[in-house]
Structure formats: C-alpha cells, structure tokens
Short mmCIF file of C-alpha atoms in Angstrom, two decimals:
data_model
loop_
_atom_site.label_atom_id
_atom_site.label_comp_id
_atom_site.label_asym_id
_atom_site.label_seq_id
_atom_site.Cartn_x
_atom_site.Cartn_y
_atom_site.Cartn_z
CA MET A 1 6.04 -7.52 -28.78
CA ASP A 2 2.27 -7.31 -28.15
CA LEU A 3 0.79 -3.90 -29.21
CA TYR A 4 -2.02 -2.26 -27.21
CA ASP A 5 -3.96 1.01 -27.80
CA LEU A 6 -3.58 1.77 -24.03
CA ILE A 7 -1.51 0.43 -21.16
CA ILE A 8 -2.64 1.45 -17.72
CA ILE A 9 -0.04 1.10 -15.03
CA GLY A 10 -1.40 0.64 -11.46
CA ALA A 11 -4.49 -0.84 -10.01
CA GLY A 12 -5.62 1.51 -7.30
CA PRO A 13 -8.86 3.46 -7.65
CA ALA A 14 -7.51 5.59 -10.47
CA GLY A 15 -6.09 2.69 -12.52
CA ILE A 16 -9.07 0.39 -12.05
CA THR A 17 -11.60 3.31 -12.90
CA ALA A 18 -9.52 4.07 -16.05
CA GLY A 19 -9.65 0.36 -16.93
CA ILE A 20 -13.45 0.25 -16.57
CA TYR A 21 -13.89 3.41 -18.75
CA ALA A 22 -11.34 2.10 -21.34
CA ALA A 23 -13.08 -1.33 -21.57
CA ARG A 24 -16.43 0.33 -22.07
CA LYS A 25 -14.98 2.28 -24.95
CA LYS A 26 -13.61 -1.01 -26.33
CA ILE A 27 -10.06 0.25 -26.35
CA LYS A 28 -7.53 -2.58 -26.63
CA THR A 29 -6.10 -2.19 -23.06
CA LEU A 30 -3.61 -3.99 -20.81
CA LEU A 31 -3.49 -3.15 -17.13
CA ILE A 32 -0.17 -3.83 -15.43
CA THR A 33 0.04 -3.89 -11.63
CA LYS A 34 2.26 -4.98 -8.77
CA ASP A 35 -0.79 -5.91 -6.67
CA PHE A 36 -4.49 -4.97 -6.20
CA THR A 37 -4.24 -3.59 -2.67
CA GLY A 38 -1.86 -0.66 -2.63
CA GLN A 39 -2.28 2.31 -0.51
CA VAL A 40 -6.04 2.01 -0.06
CA GLY A 41 -5.74 -1.65 1.07
CA LEU A 42 -3.90 -0.26 4.13
CA SER A 43 -6.73 1.80 5.25
CA TRP A 44 -8.70 0.53 8.27
CA LYS A 45 -11.90 2.19 7.36
CA ILE A 46 -13.12 4.60 4.73
CA GLU A 47 -16.13 6.74 5.55
CA ASN A 48 -16.04 9.33 2.70
CA TYR A 49 -16.62 7.19 -0.38
CA PRO A 50 -20.18 7.80 -1.46
CA GLY A 51 -22.37 4.69 -1.43
CA PHE A 52 -20.45 3.09 1.40
CA LYS A 53 -21.23 4.52 4.75
CA GLN A 54 -18.18 2.55 6.11
CA ILE A 55 -16.03 0.09 4.33
CA SER A 56 -12.44 -1.24 4.91
CA GLY A 57 -9.87 -0.34 2.37
CA LEU A 58 -9.21 -3.89 1.46
CA LYS A 59 -12.90 -4.55 0.94
CA LEU A 60 -13.25 -1.56 -1.21
CA MET A 61 -10.27 -2.69 -3.41
CA GLU A 62 -11.76 -6.13 -3.77
CA ASN A 63 -15.06 -4.60 -4.91
CA LEU A 64 -13.16 -2.38 -7.41
CA LYS A 65 -11.16 -5.39 -8.69
CA ASN A 66 -14.22 -7.51 -9.12
CA HIS A 67 -15.95 -4.75 -10.94
CA LEU A 68 -13.06 -4.33 -13.40
CA LYS A 69 -12.95 -8.11 -13.93
CA GLU A 70 -16.53 -7.87 -15.33
CA TYR A 71 -15.04 -6.33 -18.45
CA GLU A 72 -12.91 -7.51 -21.15
CA ILE A 73 -9.51 -6.31 -20.17
CA GLU A 74 -6.21 -7.99 -20.11
CA ILE A 75 -4.48 -7.84 -16.74
CA LYS A 76 -0.90 -8.63 -15.70
CA ASN A 77 -1.00 -8.90 -11.91
CA PHE A 78 2.36 -9.10 -10.00
CA GLU A 79 4.35 -7.30 -12.68
CA GLU A 80 6.28 -4.31 -11.99
CA VAL A 81 7.13 -1.69 -14.59
CA LYS A 82 10.84 -0.93 -14.62
CA GLN A 83 11.17 1.55 -17.43
CA ILE A 84 9.22 3.26 -20.22
CA VAL A 85 10.99 4.02 -23.56
CA LYS A 86 9.43 6.31 -26.09
CA ASP A 87 9.89 4.58 -29.37
CA ASN A 88 8.76 6.88 -32.30
CA ASN A 89 4.92 7.02 -31.86
CA TYR A 90 4.79 4.06 -29.24
CA PHE A 91 5.68 3.58 -25.74
CA GLN A 92 7.73 0.48 -24.91
CA THR A 93 6.74 -0.62 -21.44
CA ILE A 94 9.38 -2.88 -19.74
CA THR A 95 8.39 -4.79 -16.69
CA ASN A 96 10.40 -7.39 -14.50
CA GLU A 97 8.96 -10.10 -16.81
CA ASN A 98 8.17 -8.78 -20.28
CA LYS A 99 7.93 -5.93 -22.75
CA TYR A 100 4.78 -4.41 -24.05
CA LEU A 101 4.05 -1.67 -26.73
CA ALA A 102 1.31 0.88 -26.46
CA ARG A 103 0.07 3.95 -28.20
CA THR A 104 -1.02 5.62 -25.05
CA LEU A 105 -0.28 5.25 -21.34
CA ILE A 106 -2.09 6.01 -18.16
CA ILE A 107 0.23 6.18 -15.20
CA ALA A 108 -1.65 5.41 -11.95
CA THR A 109 1.01 3.99 -9.76
CA GLY A 110 -0.14 5.96 -6.65
CA ALA A 111 1.94 6.40 -3.64
CA LEU A 112 3.20 4.33 -0.80
CA PRO A 113 3.77 4.97 2.86
CA LYS A 114 7.08 6.76 3.76
CA LYS A 115 9.54 5.05 6.15
CA LEU A 116 10.96 7.01 8.97
CA ALA A 117 14.66 6.12 8.31
CA ILE A 118 15.71 6.68 11.94
CA LYS A 119 18.03 4.75 14.41
CA ASN A 120 17.00 1.24 15.19
CA GLU A 121 13.99 1.24 12.80
CA LYS A 122 15.10 -2.07 11.16
CA LYS A 123 15.89 -3.71 14.54
CA PHE A 124 12.39 -3.25 15.87
CA LEU A 125 10.41 -3.99 12.74
CA GLY A 126 8.47 -6.99 13.83
CA HIS A 127 9.44 -6.39 17.49
CA GLY A 128 7.01 -3.68 18.24
CA LEU A 129 7.21 -1.61 15.19
CA SER A 130 4.81 -1.95 12.24
CA TYR A 131 3.89 -0.05 9.17
CA CYS A 132 0.57 -1.82 8.76
CA LEU A 133 -2.11 -1.17 11.34
CA THR A 134 -4.67 -3.49 9.66
CA CYS A 135 -2.15 -6.35 9.73
CA ASP A 136 -0.66 -6.00 13.23
CA GLU A 137 -2.87 -4.11 15.65
CA LYS A 138 -4.12 -7.32 17.41
CA ALA A 139 -0.43 -8.06 18.45
CA PHE A 140 -0.80 -5.06 20.81
CA GLU A 141 -3.99 -5.83 22.69
CA GLY A 142 -3.87 -4.37 26.18
CA LYS A 143 -0.50 -2.63 25.51
CA ILE A 144 0.75 0.96 25.40
CA VAL A 145 1.31 2.03 21.86
CA ALA A 146 2.48 5.09 19.79
CA VAL A 147 1.40 6.35 16.51
CA ILE A 148 3.84 8.60 14.68
CA GLY A 149 2.14 11.08 12.32
CA GLY A 150 -0.85 13.40 13.11
CA GLY A 151 -2.55 13.58 9.70
CA ASN A 152 -5.78 11.73 8.82
CA ALA A 153 -4.01 8.18 8.71
CA GLY A 154 -2.45 8.76 12.02
CA ALA A 155 -5.57 10.02 13.71
CA GLU A 156 -7.55 7.12 12.31
CA ALA A 157 -4.95 4.69 13.57
CA ALA A 158 -5.01 6.20 17.08
CA LEU A 159 -8.80 6.00 17.08
CA GLU A 160 -8.80 2.41 15.92
CA LEU A 161 -6.28 1.46 18.56
CA GLN A 162 -8.56 2.68 21.26
CA LYS A 163 -10.51 -0.55 20.92
CA PHE A 164 -7.50 -2.63 22.03
CA CYS A 165 -5.10 -0.45 23.93
CA PRO A 166 -5.47 1.35 27.12
CA LYS A 167 -3.11 4.19 26.26
CA ILE A 168 -2.07 5.63 22.88
CA TYR A 169 0.43 8.43 22.16
CA LEU A 170 -0.07 10.31 18.92
CA LEU A 171 3.14 12.08 17.89
CA GLU A 172 3.06 14.93 15.40
CA TYR A 173 6.05 16.74 14.03
CA LEU A 174 4.20 20.07 13.52
CA GLU A 175 2.56 22.32 16.01
CA ASN A 176 -0.89 20.98 15.44
CA LEU A 177 -2.65 17.77 14.08
CA THR A 178 -3.19 18.18 10.41
CA GLY A 179 -6.11 15.87 9.51
CA ASP A 180 -9.83 16.52 8.95
CA GLU A 181 -11.57 18.53 11.80
CA ILE A 182 -14.02 15.63 12.60
CA LEU A 183 -11.04 13.33 13.29
CA LYS A 184 -8.98 15.95 15.24
CA GLU A 185 -12.04 16.61 17.46
CA GLU A 186 -12.45 12.82 18.22
CA VAL A 187 -8.81 12.36 18.97
CA LEU A 188 -8.64 15.38 21.26
CA ASN A 189 -11.70 14.29 23.15
CA SER A 190 -10.56 10.73 23.65
CA PRO A 191 -9.37 9.97 27.21
CA SER A 192 -6.98 7.22 26.05
CA ILE A 193 -5.18 9.23 23.41
CA THR A 194 -2.34 11.61 24.38
CA VAL A 195 -1.28 13.99 21.55
CA ILE A 196 2.31 15.18 21.58
CA THR A 197 2.98 17.92 18.94
CA ASN A 198 6.26 19.53 17.90
CA ALA A 199 7.72 15.95 18.33
CA GLN A 200 10.64 14.97 16.03
CA VAL A 201 11.21 11.31 16.59
CA LEU A 202 14.92 10.41 16.88
CA SER A 203 15.10 6.75 17.70
CA PHE A 204 13.61 3.53 18.84
CA GLU A 205 15.05 1.89 21.90
CA GLY A 206 14.78 -1.39 23.81
CA GLU A 207 16.63 -4.70 24.27
CA LYS A 208 15.03 -7.27 21.99
CA GLU A 209 11.45 -5.72 21.92
CA LEU A 210 10.59 -2.00 21.45
CA GLU A 211 10.45 -0.29 24.82
CA LYS A 212 10.68 3.48 24.14
CA ILE A 213 10.68 6.23 21.63
CA ILE A 214 13.13 9.02 22.01
CA PHE A 215 12.07 12.42 20.44
CA LYS A 216 13.00 16.04 20.43
CA ASP A 217 10.56 18.56 21.68
CA ARG A 218 10.94 21.20 18.71
CA LYS A 219 9.79 23.98 20.94
CA THR A 220 12.26 23.52 23.79
CA ASN A 221 14.96 21.50 21.83
CA LYS A 222 14.98 19.07 24.76
CA GLU A 223 15.08 15.31 24.23
CA LYS A 224 12.32 13.35 25.71
CA GLU A 225 11.14 9.75 25.88
CA ILE A 226 7.90 7.85 26.12
CA LEU A 227 7.68 4.21 27.26
CA ILE A 228 5.64 1.99 24.93
CA ASN A 229 5.23 -1.62 23.73
CA GLY A 230 4.32 -0.86 20.12
CA CYS A 231 4.48 1.72 17.45
CA PHE A 232 2.73 2.34 14.07
CA VAL A 233 4.05 4.80 11.57
CA GLU A 234 1.75 7.03 9.53
CA ILE A 235 3.90 9.92 8.24
CA GLY A 236 2.45 10.38 4.80
CA THR A 237 3.25 8.90 1.36
CA LYS A 238 5.71 9.06 -1.46
CA SER A 239 4.71 8.94 -5.18
CA ASN A 240 5.79 5.85 -7.22
CA THR A 241 7.54 7.67 -10.01
CA GLU A 242 11.11 6.39 -9.97
CA PHE A 243 10.67 4.54 -13.11
CA LEU A 244 9.56 7.70 -14.98
CA GLU A 245 12.61 9.88 -14.21
CA GLY A 246 13.71 11.64 -17.42
CA LEU A 247 10.47 10.59 -19.30
CA VAL A 248 7.82 13.05 -17.90
CA GLU A 249 8.15 16.18 -15.94
CA LEU A 250 7.96 15.79 -12.17
CA ASN A 251 7.67 18.42 -9.48
CA GLU A 252 9.86 18.75 -6.45
CA LYS A 253 7.93 16.08 -4.55
CA LYS A 254 8.53 13.73 -7.45
CA GLU A 255 4.72 13.81 -8.43
CA ILE A 256 3.95 13.89 -12.12
CA ILE A 257 2.93 17.37 -13.44
CA VAL A 258 -0.62 16.93 -14.87
CA ASP A 259 -2.95 19.15 -16.82
CA PRO A 260 -6.11 18.74 -14.80
CA LYS A 261 -8.39 19.40 -17.70
CA THR A 262 -7.23 16.27 -19.59
CA MET A 263 -4.82 14.49 -17.20
CA VAL A 264 -2.20 14.60 -19.88
CA THR A 265 1.42 14.79 -18.72
CA SER A 266 4.35 16.77 -20.42
CA VAL A 267 4.49 13.96 -22.93
CA LYS A 268 1.67 13.75 -25.48
CA GLY A 269 0.04 10.34 -25.23
CA ILE A 270 0.96 9.80 -21.57
CA PHE A 271 -1.77 10.51 -19.05
CA ALA A 272 -1.59 10.27 -15.22
CA ALA A 273 -4.26 9.97 -12.53
CA GLY A 274 -4.51 9.47 -8.78
CA ASP A 275 -2.04 10.01 -6.11
CA VAL A 276 0.91 9.90 -8.44
CA GLY A 277 -0.10 13.31 -9.90
CA ASN A 278 0.65 16.76 -8.54
CA PHE A 279 -2.85 17.21 -7.09
CA ASN A 280 -3.23 19.18 -3.85
CA GLN A 281 -5.90 16.87 -2.54
CA LYS A 282 -5.43 13.12 -2.43
CA GLN A 283 -8.66 11.30 -1.96
CA ILE A 284 -10.06 7.99 -3.30
CA ILE A 285 -13.04 9.57 -4.86
CA LEU A 286 -10.81 12.08 -6.67
CA ALA A 287 -8.43 9.49 -7.95
CA CYS A 288 -11.49 7.63 -9.38
CA GLY A 289 -12.58 10.74 -11.24
CA GLN A 290 -9.11 11.39 -12.46
CA GLY A 291 -8.82 7.84 -13.70
CA ALA A 292 -12.15 8.20 -15.66
CA LEU A 293 -10.99 11.54 -17.12
CA ALA A 294 -7.61 10.10 -18.13
CA ALA A 295 -9.33 7.13 -19.94
CA LEU A 296 -11.77 9.45 -21.79
CA SER A 297 -8.86 11.73 -22.75
CA ALA A 298 -6.76 8.74 -23.96
CA TYR A 299 -9.80 7.70 -26.08
CA GLN A 300 -10.03 11.14 -27.65
CA TYR A 301 -6.22 11.14 -28.27
CA LEU A 302 -6.34 7.71 -29.92
CA LYS A 303 -9.04 8.79 -32.27
CA THR A 304 -6.66 11.64 -33.60
CA LEU A 305 -4.01 8.87 -34.32
CA LYS A 306 -6.28 6.89 -36.63
CA MET B 1 4.57 -31.03 -7.61
CA ASN B 2 5.74 -30.88 -4.03
CA ASN B 3 2.85 -32.07 -1.73
CA ASN B 4 4.22 -30.50 1.51
CA LEU B 5 1.92 -27.96 2.88
CA ILE B 6 2.44 -24.26 2.71
CA LYS B 7 1.07 -22.34 5.66
CA ILE B 8 0.14 -18.64 6.05
CA TYR B 9 -0.59 -16.84 9.20
CA SER B 10 -3.00 -14.03 8.33
CA SER B 11 -5.82 -11.77 9.42
CA PRO B 12 -8.90 -10.66 7.39
CA ASP B 13 -8.09 -6.94 6.98
CA CYS B 14 -4.35 -7.44 6.36
CA PRO B 15 -3.57 -6.35 2.71
CA TYR B 16 -0.19 -7.92 2.46
CA CYS B 17 -1.86 -11.22 3.53
CA TYR B 18 -4.35 -10.73 0.78
CA THR B 19 -1.59 -10.22 -1.72
CA VAL B 20 0.33 -13.27 -0.73
CA LYS B 21 -2.71 -15.47 -0.89
CA ASP B 22 -3.69 -13.85 -4.27
CA TYR B 23 -0.21 -14.68 -5.56
CA LEU B 24 -0.35 -18.36 -4.44
CA ASN B 25 -3.90 -18.77 -5.86
CA GLN B 26 -2.83 -17.19 -9.21
CA LYS B 27 0.02 -19.96 -9.28
CA GLY B 28 -2.40 -22.56 -8.34
CA ILE B 29 -0.66 -23.53 -5.24
CA ASN B 30 -2.49 -24.98 -2.26
CA PHE B 31 -1.91 -23.58 1.16
CA GLU B 32 -3.34 -23.75 4.74
CA GLU B 33 -4.50 -20.47 6.13
CA ILE B 34 -4.31 -19.82 9.77
CA ASP B 35 -6.61 -16.75 10.51
CA LEU B 36 -5.37 -15.12 13.65
CA TYR B 37 -8.63 -13.25 14.11
CA GLU B 38 -10.45 -16.57 14.23
CA GLU B 39 -7.77 -18.36 16.12
CA PRO B 40 -6.02 -15.80 18.24
CA GLU B 41 -4.25 -18.63 20.37
CA LYS B 42 -2.18 -19.43 17.19
CA ARG B 43 -0.38 -16.01 17.51
CA LYS B 44 2.14 -17.49 19.96
CA GLU B 45 2.93 -20.28 17.58
CA MET B 46 3.37 -17.81 14.71
CA GLU B 47 5.73 -15.58 16.77
CA GLU B 48 7.84 -18.62 17.83
CA ILE B 49 8.13 -19.85 14.20
CA SER B 50 9.08 -16.35 12.79
CA HIS B 51 10.84 -14.83 15.81
CA GLN B 52 8.89 -11.64 15.41
CA LYS B 53 5.22 -10.24 15.64
CA ASN B 54 4.21 -8.89 12.22
CA ILE B 55 1.97 -10.76 9.56
CA PRO B 56 1.71 -12.17 7.06
CA VAL B 57 3.98 -15.03 7.86
CA LEU B 58 4.37 -17.59 5.13
CA VAL B 59 5.87 -21.01 6.00
CA ILE B 60 7.28 -23.05 3.15
CA ASN B 61 8.96 -26.20 4.27
CA ASN B 62 9.89 -24.75 7.59
CA GLU B 63 11.43 -21.71 6.06
CA VAL B 64 9.69 -18.44 6.89
CA VAL B 65 8.79 -15.25 4.79
CA VAL B 66 7.53 -12.31 6.64
CA GLY B 67 5.48 -9.77 4.68
CA TRP B 68 4.89 -9.64 0.94
CA ASN B 69 8.31 -10.41 -0.57
CA LYS B 70 7.81 -11.78 -4.00
CA GLU B 71 11.46 -12.54 -4.71
CA LYS B 72 11.83 -14.50 -1.49
CA ILE B 73 8.59 -16.36 -1.93
CA ASP B 74 9.54 -17.37 -5.59
CA GLU B 75 13.03 -18.46 -4.37
CA LEU B 76 11.49 -20.79 -1.80
CA LEU B 77 8.75 -22.04 -4.16
CA LYS B 78 11.38 -23.01 -6.67
CA LYS B 79 13.67 -24.47 -4.06
CA TYR B 80 10.97 -26.85 -2.81
CA GLY B 81 9.52 -27.65 -6.26
CA PHE B 82 6.29 -25.87 -5.98
CA ILE B 83 6.87 -24.03 -9.22
#
C-alpha cells in the first residue's frame, strides 16, 4: 500500500487550496476526488470572490484545478473514498478502487444539494424538474418556471431565469427570503419574479410533463397550486460525511466538528476544511482560507511525528 | 478499440457535462460533442433520443445515459469495447 504524508479528500476550493499549500511545503501528498466541479461548479455566477468581478462556478473550478496542476501533487480523480480506518499511527483510506495509507488527512468533501423527497419528484426529473440551473435553464426559454428555495442560490437562480422566462415563482418555506440583502432587493424589485413565502411544497403534478406545483400555505394551512412548465430546486446542501460516521465527531447536521484555530477534528492528525465543517458561514473564500490553514496545520503536525 | 462514435449533448456552463467529458478524456476515449448553446436546434433531437429534457446526455451505441452516472457509463463503455 502506498504511504503518503498527507491525503486530501475532495477537490473543491478547500481541498485544492490545501493541495497548493501542501505541495509548496513539499509534503508527499495525494489528493483523491470524485470530480473537480462539486458544489461550486453548479453556481451560475460568483461575484464575491476577490480578483474576479464575475465568474461562473465552473470557470472558477477550472482555474483552481489548473493552478493545482502546476504543482507536483499526485491526483486520483473519479475515485470515491468509502471508508477510513485508523491503523496505529496511520490512516488507511479505502476508495472504490484502491487503498492508500497516510500520516495525516484533510477532509474537504464539501456538501451537495439536498433533494426535496416529495411526491412525483422522480417522475418529473427531466420532464420539467431539474437540480442544475446551469445545465438545463435553456430548456425553459419562454416558459413559466418556479424556483424552490429562497436563499442565495434560489434568488440567484430566479434572477438568472429572468433572462429567458417571462414569469418566475420563487417559493420559500420560511416567512422571509434568507439570502444576501443585495439579492433580496433585486428579487423583490423584479417585475417578472413572484415571491411566495411560507410555502411548504407538497407535490409535483402533471401528465407526462410537469404542469403544477402543489404547496401548503403555512400561515393559513390551505393547499394551493401554481401552474408552471419547469422547476429548479435550491433548498440548501448536505455535508458529505457519510463515510466518516464513527471516526470523527459530527454535529447534529452531520458536519465535522472542527477547531477553527487549526482545523483539527476530534481525531489527532485528521483536519477538515470547507463546507464539510461546522462553520456558520459557507463561502468559497472562507473554504480556501480553511484549506490553507488545514495544510499548514498538517505540516506542523507532521513535523512533530519526525 | 471500438470505433463507433460516442456523442454527448452538453452546454458550456453545465458542470456534469464537464465531468463526463473530463472522464472520457482521462480514459482517452474520443467523442463528438454537441453544444446545445451553439446549436440550439439540436435540443429536439436530444429530447427525442433521451425521452427527457435534462443534460448531459451521453449516447454510446444508441444507448443513453442522462447525467453524470459513472457506473452506468463504465458499464456501457465495457459492453461496447471502449475500455
């Protein structure tokens, strides 16, 4: 089994930044990832990452990946870590294809969009329902669409859809939209976006193609419907920590509990960074900073082992 | 090596399209890309082939994979002798 000083799991902003920092410290590093797009790749446009006034998530990920590849770092792309076993002073990292051994780990597996899990969701996936705005928005040109989820991602989706769609419903479960003020203002001032709050979505309906969304108005407890041709879902994310159950401490949201001073987890030698951690704010720029800090802490920790 | 063409219907900002193409490139497999942003008239063809509207749509020997589904793609690549 190959032995590394450090294995980084995940190649979002946190994992890639950790990789760059580790490579510059000449740590023998392996980066294992399922893909190089992740959650950021789903973002239509990013306007709060310094140095780029506006950039698509996919383009930013491509830039980060190319930057990483400038360095001497071993990468296993399209491999998924299934389990980690603590083996004396080493961590055995088991993927769907191989096993690797490391002295330290940085977990940067991020989070992925939550699914709704409501009636007829599977039936209409690809028939009006999509979880990827940047993939499928052009299929709804000139149509009436809904976006479920009134956070930043939902607001951005609704604003983006204005370009192609005459009418957009934005449905939020809570009493108010929850995103950045600048986005809320833009959404509320848009003549083509109708915001419906207190909306608990119950089901998708239609014959072959999606035709309507049934939801409960949480204030009046009455069922209502809207007629639409398409729907995008942006209801938040879920941390990718299933393979860590029983190894490191997780909070009730299944995020890794991390010491923000060093990024160390409840297990000595395992660090975590980015959206997989129990940080209140999930931002690309913060994930990068956490990745850098995790790599520097891993470097300091490795020095104590030698 | 099977010389039959593999086709992917994609668009430039679609992350799953990027991942599917990245995967085929890593395996050294040639494919034809139909960019629906450049050729919107091909959307109808894509919907007829896949019986749905979402992308990416990957066509391997007339069999269709919608989305990034590594297991299914591997299965078809093996079945038709691409790997």
